[in-house]
PDB file of C-alpha atoms in Angstrom:
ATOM      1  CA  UNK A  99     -24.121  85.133 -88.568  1.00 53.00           C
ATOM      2  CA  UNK A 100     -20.823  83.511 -90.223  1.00 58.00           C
ATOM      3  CA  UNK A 101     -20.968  81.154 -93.005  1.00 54.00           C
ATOM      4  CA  UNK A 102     -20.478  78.405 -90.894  1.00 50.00           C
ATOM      5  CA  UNK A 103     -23.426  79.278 -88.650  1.00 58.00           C
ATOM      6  CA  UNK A 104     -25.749  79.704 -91.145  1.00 54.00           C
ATOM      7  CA  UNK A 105     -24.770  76.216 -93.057  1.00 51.00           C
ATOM      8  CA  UNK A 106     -25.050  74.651 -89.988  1.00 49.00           C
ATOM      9  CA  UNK A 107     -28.547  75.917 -89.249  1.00 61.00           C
ATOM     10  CA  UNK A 108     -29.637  74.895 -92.628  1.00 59.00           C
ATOM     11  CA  UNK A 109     -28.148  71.359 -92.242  1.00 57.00           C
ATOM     12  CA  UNK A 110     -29.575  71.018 -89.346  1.00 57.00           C
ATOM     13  CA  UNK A 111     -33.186  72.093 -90.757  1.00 57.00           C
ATOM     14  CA  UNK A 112     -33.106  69.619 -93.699  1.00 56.00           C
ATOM     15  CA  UNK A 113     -31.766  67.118 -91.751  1.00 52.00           C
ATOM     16  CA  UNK A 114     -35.196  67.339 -89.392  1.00 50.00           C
ATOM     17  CA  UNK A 115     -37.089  68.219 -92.519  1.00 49.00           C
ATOM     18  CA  UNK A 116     -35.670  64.248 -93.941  1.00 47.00           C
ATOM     19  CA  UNK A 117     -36.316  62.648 -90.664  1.00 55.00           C
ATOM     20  CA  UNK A 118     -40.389  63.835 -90.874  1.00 47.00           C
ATOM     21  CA  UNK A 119     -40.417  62.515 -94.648  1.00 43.00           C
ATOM     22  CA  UNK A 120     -38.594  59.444 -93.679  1.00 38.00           C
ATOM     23  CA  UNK A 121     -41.422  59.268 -90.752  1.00 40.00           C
ATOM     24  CA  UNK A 122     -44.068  60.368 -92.667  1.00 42.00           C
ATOM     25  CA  UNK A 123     -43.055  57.253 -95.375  1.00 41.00           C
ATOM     26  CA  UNK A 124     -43.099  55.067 -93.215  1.00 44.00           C
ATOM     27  CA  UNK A 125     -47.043  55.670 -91.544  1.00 43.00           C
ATOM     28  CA  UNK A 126     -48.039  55.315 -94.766  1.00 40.00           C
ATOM     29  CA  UNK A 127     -46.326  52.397 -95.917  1.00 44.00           C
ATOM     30  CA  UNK A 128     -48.207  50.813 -92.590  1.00 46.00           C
ATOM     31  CA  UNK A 129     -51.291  52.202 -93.855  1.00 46.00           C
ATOM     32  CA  UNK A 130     -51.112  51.037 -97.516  1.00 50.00           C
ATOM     33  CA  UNK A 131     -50.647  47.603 -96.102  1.00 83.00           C
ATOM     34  CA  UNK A 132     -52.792  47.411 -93.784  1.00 94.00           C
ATOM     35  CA  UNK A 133     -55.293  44.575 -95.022  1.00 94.00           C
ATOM     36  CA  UNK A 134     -59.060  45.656 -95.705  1.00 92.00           C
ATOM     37  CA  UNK A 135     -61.418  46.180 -92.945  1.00 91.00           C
ATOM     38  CA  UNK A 136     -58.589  46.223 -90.708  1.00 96.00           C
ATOM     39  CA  UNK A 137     -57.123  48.407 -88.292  1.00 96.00           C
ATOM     40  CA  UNK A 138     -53.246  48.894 -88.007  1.00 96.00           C
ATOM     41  CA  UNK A 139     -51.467  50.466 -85.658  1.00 95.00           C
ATOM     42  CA  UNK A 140     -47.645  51.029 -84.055  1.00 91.00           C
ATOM     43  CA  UNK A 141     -47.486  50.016 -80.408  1.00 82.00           C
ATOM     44  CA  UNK A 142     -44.602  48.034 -79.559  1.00 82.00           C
ATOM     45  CA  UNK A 143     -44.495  46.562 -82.864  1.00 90.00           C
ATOM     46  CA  UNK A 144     -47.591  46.404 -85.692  1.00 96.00           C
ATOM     47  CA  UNK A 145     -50.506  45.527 -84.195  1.00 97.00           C
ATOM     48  CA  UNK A 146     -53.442  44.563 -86.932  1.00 97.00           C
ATOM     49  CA  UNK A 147     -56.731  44.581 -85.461  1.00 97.00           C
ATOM     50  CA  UNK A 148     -59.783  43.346 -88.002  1.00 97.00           C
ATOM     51  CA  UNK A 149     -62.036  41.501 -84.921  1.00 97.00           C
ATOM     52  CA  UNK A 150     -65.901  41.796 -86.230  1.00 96.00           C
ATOM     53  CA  UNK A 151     -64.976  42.530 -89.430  1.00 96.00           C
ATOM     54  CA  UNK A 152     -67.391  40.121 -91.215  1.00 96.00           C
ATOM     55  CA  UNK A 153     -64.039  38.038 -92.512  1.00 97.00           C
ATOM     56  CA  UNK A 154     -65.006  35.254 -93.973  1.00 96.00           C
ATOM     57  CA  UNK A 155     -61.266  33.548 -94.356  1.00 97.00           C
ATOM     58  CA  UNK A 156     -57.651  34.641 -92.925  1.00 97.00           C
ATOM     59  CA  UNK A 157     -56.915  37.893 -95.315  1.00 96.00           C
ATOM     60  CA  UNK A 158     -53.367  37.395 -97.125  1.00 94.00           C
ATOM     61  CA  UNK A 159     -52.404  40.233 -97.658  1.00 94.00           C
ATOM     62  CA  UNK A 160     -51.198  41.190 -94.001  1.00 96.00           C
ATOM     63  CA  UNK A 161     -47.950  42.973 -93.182  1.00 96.00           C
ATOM     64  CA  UNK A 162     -44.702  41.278 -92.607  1.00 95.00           C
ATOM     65  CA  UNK A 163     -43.790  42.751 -89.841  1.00 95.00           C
ATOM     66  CA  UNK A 164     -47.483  42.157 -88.036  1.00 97.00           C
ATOM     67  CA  UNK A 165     -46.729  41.466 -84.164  1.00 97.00           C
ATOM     68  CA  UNK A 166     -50.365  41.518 -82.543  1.00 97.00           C
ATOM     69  CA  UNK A 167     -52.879  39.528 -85.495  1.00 98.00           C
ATOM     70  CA  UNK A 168     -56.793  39.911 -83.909  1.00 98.00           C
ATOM     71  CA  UNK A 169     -59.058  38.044 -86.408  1.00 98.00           C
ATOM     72  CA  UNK A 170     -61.208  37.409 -83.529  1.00 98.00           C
ATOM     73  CA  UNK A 171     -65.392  36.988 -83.645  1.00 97.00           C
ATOM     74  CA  UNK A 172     -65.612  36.998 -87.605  1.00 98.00           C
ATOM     75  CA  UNK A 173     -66.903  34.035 -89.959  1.00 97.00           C
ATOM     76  CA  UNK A 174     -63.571  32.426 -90.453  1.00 98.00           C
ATOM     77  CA  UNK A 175     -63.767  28.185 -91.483  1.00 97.00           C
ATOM     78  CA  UNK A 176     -60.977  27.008 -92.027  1.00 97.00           C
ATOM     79  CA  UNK A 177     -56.918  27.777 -91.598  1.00 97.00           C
ATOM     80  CA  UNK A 178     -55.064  27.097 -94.692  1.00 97.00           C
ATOM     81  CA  UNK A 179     -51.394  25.919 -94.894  1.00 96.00           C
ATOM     82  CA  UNK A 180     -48.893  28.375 -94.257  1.00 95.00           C
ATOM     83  CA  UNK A 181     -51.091  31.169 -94.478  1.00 96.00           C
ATOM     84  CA  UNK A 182     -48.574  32.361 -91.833  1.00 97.00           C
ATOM     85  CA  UNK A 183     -45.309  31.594 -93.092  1.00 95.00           C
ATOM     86  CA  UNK A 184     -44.474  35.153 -93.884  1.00 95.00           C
ATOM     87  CA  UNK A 185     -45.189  37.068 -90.090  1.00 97.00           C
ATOM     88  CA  UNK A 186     -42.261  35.599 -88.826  1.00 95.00           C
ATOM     89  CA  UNK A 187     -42.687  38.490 -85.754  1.00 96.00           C
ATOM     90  CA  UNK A 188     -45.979  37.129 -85.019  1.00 97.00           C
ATOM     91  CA  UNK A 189     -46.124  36.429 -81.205  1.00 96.00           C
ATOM     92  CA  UNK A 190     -50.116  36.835 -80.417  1.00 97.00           C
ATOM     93  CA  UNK A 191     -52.520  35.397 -82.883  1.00 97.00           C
ATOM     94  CA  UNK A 192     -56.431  35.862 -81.431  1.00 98.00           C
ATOM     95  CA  UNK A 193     -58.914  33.029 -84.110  1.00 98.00           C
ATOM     96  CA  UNK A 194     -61.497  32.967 -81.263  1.00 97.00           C
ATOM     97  CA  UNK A 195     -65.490  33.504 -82.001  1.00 97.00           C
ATOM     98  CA  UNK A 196     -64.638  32.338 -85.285  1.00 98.00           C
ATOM     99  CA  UNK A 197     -66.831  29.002 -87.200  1.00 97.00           C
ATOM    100  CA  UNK A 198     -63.442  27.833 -87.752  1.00 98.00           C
ATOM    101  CA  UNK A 199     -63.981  23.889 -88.499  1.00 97.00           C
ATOM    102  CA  UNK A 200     -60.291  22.516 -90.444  1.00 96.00           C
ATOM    103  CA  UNK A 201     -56.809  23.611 -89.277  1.00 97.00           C
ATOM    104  CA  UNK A 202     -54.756  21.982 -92.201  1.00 96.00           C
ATOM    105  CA  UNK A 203     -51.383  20.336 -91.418  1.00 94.00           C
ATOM    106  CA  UNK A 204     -48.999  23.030 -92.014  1.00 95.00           C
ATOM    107  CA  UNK A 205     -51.295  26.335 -91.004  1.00 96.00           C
ATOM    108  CA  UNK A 206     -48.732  27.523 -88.809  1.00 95.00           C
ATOM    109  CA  UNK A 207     -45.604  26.516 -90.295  1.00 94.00           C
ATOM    110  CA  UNK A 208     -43.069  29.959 -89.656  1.00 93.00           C
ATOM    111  CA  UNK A 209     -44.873  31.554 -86.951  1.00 95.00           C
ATOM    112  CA  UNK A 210     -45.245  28.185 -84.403  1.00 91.00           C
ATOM    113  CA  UNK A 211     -41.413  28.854 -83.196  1.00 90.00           C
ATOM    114  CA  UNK A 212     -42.038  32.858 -82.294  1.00 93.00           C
ATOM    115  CA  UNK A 213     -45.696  32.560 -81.601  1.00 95.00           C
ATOM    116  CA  UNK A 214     -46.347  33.214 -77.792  1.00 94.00           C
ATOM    117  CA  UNK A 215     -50.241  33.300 -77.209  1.00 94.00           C
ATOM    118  CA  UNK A 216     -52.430  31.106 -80.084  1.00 95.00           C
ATOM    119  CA  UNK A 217     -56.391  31.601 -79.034  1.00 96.00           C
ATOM    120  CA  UNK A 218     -58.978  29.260 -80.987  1.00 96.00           C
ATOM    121  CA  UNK A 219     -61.455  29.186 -78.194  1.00 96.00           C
ATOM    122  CA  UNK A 220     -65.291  29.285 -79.285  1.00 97.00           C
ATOM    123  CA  UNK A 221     -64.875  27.961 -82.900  1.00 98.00           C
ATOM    124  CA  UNK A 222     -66.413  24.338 -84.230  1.00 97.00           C
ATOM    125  CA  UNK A 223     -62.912  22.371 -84.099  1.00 97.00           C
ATOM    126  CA  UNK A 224     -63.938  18.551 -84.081  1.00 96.00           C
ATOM    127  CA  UNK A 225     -60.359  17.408 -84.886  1.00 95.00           C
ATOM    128  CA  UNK A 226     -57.195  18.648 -86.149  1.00 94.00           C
ATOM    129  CA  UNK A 227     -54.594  16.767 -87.916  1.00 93.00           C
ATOM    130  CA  UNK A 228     -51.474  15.379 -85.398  1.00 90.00           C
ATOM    131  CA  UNK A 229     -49.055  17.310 -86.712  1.00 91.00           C
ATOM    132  CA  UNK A 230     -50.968  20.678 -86.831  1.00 92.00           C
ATOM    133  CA  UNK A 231     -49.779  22.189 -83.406  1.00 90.00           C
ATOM    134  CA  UNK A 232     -45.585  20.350 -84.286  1.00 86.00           C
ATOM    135  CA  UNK A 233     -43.227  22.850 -82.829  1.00 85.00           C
ATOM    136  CA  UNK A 234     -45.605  25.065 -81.564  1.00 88.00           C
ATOM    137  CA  UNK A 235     -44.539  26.848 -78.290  1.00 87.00           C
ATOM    138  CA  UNK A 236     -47.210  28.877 -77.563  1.00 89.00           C
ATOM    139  CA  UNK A 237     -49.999  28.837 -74.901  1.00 90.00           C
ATOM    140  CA  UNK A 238     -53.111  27.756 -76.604  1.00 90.00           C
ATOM    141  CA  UNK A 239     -56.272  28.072 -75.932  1.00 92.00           C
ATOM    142  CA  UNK A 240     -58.901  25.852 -77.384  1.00 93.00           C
ATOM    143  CA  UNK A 241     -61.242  25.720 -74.906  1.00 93.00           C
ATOM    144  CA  UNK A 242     -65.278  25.355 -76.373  1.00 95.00           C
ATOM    145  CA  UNK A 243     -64.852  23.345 -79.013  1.00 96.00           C
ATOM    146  CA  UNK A 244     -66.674  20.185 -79.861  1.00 96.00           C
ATOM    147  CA  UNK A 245     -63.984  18.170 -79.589  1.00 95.00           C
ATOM    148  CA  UNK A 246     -64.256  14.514 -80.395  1.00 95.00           C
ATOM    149  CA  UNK A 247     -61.841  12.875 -78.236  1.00 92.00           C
ATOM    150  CA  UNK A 248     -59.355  10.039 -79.457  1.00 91.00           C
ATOM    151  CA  UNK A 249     -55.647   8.837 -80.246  1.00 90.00           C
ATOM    152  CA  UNK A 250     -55.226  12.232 -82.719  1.00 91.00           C
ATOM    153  CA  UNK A 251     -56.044  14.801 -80.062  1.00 91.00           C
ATOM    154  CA  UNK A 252     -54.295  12.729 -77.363  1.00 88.00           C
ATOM    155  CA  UNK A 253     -50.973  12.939 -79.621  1.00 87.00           C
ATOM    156  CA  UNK A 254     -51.566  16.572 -80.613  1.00 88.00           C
ATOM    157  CA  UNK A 255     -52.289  17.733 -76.902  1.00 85.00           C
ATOM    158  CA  UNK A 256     -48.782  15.401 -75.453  1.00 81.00           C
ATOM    159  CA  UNK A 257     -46.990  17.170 -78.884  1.00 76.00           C
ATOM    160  CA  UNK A 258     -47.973  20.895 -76.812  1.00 77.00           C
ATOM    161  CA  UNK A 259     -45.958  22.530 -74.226  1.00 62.00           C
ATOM    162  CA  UNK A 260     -48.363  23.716 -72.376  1.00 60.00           C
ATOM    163  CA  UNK A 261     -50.046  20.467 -72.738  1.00 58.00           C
ATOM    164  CA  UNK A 262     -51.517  19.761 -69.005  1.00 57.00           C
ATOM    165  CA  UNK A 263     -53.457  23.167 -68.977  1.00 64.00           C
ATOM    166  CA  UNK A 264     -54.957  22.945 -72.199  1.00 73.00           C
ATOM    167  CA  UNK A 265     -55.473  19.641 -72.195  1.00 73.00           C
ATOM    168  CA  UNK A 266     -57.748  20.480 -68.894  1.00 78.00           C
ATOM    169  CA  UNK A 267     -59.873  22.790 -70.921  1.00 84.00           C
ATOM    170  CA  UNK A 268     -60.964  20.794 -73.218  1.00 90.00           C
ATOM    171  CA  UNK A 269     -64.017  18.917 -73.474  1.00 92.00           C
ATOM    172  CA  UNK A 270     -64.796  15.837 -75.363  1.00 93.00           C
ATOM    173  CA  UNK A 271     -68.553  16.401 -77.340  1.00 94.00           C
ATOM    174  CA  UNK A 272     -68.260  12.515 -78.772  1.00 94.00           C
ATOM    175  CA  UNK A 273     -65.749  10.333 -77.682  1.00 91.00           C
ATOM    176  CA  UNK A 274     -64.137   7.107 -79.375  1.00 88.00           C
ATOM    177  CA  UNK A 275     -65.550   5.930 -75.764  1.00 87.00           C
ATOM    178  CA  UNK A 276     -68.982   6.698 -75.013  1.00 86.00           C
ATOM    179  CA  UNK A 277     -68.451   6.826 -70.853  1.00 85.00           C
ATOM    180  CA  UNK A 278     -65.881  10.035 -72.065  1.00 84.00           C
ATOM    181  CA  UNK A 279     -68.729  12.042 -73.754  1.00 89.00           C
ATOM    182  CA  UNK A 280     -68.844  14.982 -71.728  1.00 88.00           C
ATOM    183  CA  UNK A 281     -65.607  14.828 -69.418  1.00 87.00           C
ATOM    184  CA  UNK A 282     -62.619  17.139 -69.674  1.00 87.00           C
ATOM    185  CA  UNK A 283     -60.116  15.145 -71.952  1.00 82.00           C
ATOM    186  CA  UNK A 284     -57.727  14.890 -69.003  1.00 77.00           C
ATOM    187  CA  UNK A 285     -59.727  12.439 -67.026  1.00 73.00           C
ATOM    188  CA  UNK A 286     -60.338  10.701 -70.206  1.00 66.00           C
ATOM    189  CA  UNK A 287     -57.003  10.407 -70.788  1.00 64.00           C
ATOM    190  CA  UNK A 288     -56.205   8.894 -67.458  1.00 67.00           C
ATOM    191  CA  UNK A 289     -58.695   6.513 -67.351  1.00 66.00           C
ATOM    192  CA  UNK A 290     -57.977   5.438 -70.821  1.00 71.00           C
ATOM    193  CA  UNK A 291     -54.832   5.693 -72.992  1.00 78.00           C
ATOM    194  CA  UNK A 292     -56.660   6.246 -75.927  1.00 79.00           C
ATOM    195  CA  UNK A 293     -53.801   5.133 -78.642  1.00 84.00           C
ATOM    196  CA  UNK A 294     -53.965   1.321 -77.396  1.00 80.00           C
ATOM    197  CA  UNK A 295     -57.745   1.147 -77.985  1.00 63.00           C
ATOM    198  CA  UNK A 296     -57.681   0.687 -82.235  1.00 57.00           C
ATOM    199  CA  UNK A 297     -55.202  -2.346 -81.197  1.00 54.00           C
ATOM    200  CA  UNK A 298     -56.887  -3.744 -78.320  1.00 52.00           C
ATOM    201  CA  UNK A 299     -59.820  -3.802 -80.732  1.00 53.00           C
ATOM    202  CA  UNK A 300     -57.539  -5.297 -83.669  1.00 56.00           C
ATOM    203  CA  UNK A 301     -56.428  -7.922 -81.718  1.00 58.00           C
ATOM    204  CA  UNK A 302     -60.237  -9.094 -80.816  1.00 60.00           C
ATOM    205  CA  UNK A 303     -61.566  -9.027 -84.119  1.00 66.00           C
ATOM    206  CA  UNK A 304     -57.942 -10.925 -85.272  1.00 69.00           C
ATOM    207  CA  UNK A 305     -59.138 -13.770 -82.177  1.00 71.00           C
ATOM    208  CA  UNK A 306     -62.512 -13.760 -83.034  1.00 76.00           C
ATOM    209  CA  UNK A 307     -61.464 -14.184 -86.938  1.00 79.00           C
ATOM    210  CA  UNK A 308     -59.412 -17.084 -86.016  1.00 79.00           C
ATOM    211  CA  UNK A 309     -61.326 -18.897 -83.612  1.00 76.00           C
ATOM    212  CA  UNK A 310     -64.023 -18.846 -86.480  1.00 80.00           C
ATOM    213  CA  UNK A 311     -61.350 -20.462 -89.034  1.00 78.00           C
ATOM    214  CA  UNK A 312     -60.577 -22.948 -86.081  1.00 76.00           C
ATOM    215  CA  UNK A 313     -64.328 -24.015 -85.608  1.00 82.00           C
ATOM    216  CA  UNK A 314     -64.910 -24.322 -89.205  1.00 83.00           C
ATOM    217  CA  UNK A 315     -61.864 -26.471 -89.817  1.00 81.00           C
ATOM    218  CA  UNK A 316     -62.800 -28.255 -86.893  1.00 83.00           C
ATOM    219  CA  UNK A 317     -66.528 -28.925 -88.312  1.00 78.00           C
ATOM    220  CA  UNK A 318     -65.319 -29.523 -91.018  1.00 75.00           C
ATOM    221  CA  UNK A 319     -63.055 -32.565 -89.838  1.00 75.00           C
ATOM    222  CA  UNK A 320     -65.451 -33.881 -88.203  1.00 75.00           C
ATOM    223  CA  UNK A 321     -68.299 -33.734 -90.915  1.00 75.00           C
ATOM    224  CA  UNK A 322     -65.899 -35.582 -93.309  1.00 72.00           C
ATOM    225  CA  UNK A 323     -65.191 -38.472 -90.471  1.00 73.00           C
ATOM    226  CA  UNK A 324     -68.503 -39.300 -89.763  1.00 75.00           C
ATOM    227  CA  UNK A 325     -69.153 -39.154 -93.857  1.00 74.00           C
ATOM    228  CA  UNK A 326     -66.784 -42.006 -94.142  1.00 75.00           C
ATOM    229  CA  UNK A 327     -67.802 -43.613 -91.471  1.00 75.00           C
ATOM    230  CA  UNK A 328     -71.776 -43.808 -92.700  1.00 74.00           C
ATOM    231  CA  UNK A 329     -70.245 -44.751 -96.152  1.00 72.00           C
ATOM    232  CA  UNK A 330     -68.192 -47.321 -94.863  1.00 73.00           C
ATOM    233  CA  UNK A 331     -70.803 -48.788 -92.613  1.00 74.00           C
ATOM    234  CA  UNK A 332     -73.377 -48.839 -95.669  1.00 74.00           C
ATOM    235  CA  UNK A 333     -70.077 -50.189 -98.082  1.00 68.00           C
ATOM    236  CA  UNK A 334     -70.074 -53.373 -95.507  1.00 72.00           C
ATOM    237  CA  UNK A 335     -73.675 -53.394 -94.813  1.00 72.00           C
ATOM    238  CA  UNK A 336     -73.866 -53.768 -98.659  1.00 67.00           C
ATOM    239  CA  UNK A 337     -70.902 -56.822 -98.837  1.00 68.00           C
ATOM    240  CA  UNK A 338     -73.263 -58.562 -95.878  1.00 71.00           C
ATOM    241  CA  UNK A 339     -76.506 -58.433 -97.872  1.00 72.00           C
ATOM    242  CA  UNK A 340     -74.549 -60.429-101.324  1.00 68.00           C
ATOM    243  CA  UNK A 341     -75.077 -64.229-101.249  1.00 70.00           C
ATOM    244  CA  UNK A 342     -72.533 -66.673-100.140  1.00 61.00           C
ATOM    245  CA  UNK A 343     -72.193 -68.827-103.273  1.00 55.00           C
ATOM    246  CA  UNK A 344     -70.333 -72.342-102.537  1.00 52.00           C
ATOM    247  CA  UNK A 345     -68.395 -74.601-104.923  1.00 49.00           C
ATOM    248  CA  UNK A 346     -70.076 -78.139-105.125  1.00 49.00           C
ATOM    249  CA  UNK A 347     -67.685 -81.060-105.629  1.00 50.00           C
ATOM    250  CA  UNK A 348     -69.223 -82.619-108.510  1.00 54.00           C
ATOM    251  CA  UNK A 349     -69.056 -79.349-109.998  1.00 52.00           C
ATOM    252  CA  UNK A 350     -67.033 -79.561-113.094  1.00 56.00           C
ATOM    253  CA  UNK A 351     -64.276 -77.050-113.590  1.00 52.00           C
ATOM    254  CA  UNK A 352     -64.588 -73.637-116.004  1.00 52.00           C
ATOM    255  CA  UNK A 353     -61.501 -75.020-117.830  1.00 47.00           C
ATOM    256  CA  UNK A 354     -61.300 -78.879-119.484  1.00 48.00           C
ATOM    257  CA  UNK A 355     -57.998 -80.159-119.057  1.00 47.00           C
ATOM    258  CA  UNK A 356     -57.447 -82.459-122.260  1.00 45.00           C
ATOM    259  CA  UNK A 357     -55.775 -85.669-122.468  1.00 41.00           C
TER     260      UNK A 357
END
């Protein structure tokens, strides 16, 4: 074997020995980051599993490059803002079985533009705020919920794209209309845009207020006219009841006229 041979089959060795430590880095960078309780793993992207794992809020320490997030059937309340911002190759994100009650404004501010499948299904969502779900394009599901239908969720569920769907799957537990209790929010919806009622109800009390103002000026009016009119009768009554006191012509004058 020539020199050439032999530094070639020793390049070549080193070279494959690098690529295994390069490798070998990198599994265990995964695994350093992977959060507690959780399961990490490289399938088409990092997938971090940490479904049952008695999570009792959205761990923050998860991986940048997480593609697959299951936080599924844990004891989850509440998702903070941005507690997302940072997976910005998030595309499925599994909440569901969760007692997940507040979604703040901004929860899923950097991940709602690359986020593909969003599942909140089974949790104790009442309301969220209008501009949680802004931008977000994926499919949601946030079916058993008790939802309390109204202008909010009618705004946040025309803000989604897959709006007509998800809107169908959700139920309204209490309704800002009592007939909707218990419907699927669509046929709510259509019997009833729900934005107008606040103003519908606005403008009532606003005629009731002033048709109150107009019968008490009114009342008033007319209390003060018949006043005036018992005073005045009484004033003349009064002048009637004064004797009539006539000037006799012998009478002599108050004032002497002297010669």
């Amino acid at each position: 074997m020539n020199l050439v041979d032999l530094w070639l089959t020793r390049s070549l060795s080193m070279c494959l020995l690098l690529q295994s430590f390069v490798l070998m880095i990198l599994c265990f960078h995964s695994a350093s980051m992977c959060p507690k309780g959780c399961l990490c793993s490289s399938s088409g992207g990092l997938n971090v599993t940490c479904s049952n794992a008695n999570l009792k809020e959205i761990p923050r320490d998860l991986p940048p490059e997480t593609v697959l997030l299951y936080l599924d059937s844990n004891q989850i309340t509440s998702i903070p803002n941005e507690i997302f911002k940072d997976l910005h190759q998030l595309r499925v994100l599994n909440l569901s079985k969760n007692g997940i009650e507040f979604i703040d404004e901004h929860a899923f501010k950097g991940v709602a533009e690359t986020l593909q499948t969003l599942d909140l299904s089974d949790n104790r969502i009442q309301s969220v705020h209008k501009n949680a779900f802004n931008n977000l394009k994926a499919r949601a599901r946030i079916a058993n919920n008790p939802w309390h239908c109204d202008c909010t969720l009618q705004q946040v569920l025309r803000g989604m794209v897959s709006n007509h769907e998800t809107a169908h799957n959700v139920i309204c537990k209490t309704s800002v209309l009592d007939e909707h209790a218990g419907r699927p929010f669509l046929n709510a919806a259509n019997d009833a845009d729900l934005c107008n009622l606040p103003k519908k109800t606005t403008d009532y009390a606003m005629l009731v207020t002033m048709f109150g103002w107009f019968t008490m000026v009114i009342s008033y009016v007319v209390y003060y006219v018949r006043q005036n009119q018992e005073d005045a009768r009484r004033h003349l009554e009064y002048l009637k009841s004064l004797p009539s006191r006539q000037k006799k012509a012998d009478e002599p004058d108050d004032i002497s006229t002297v010669v």
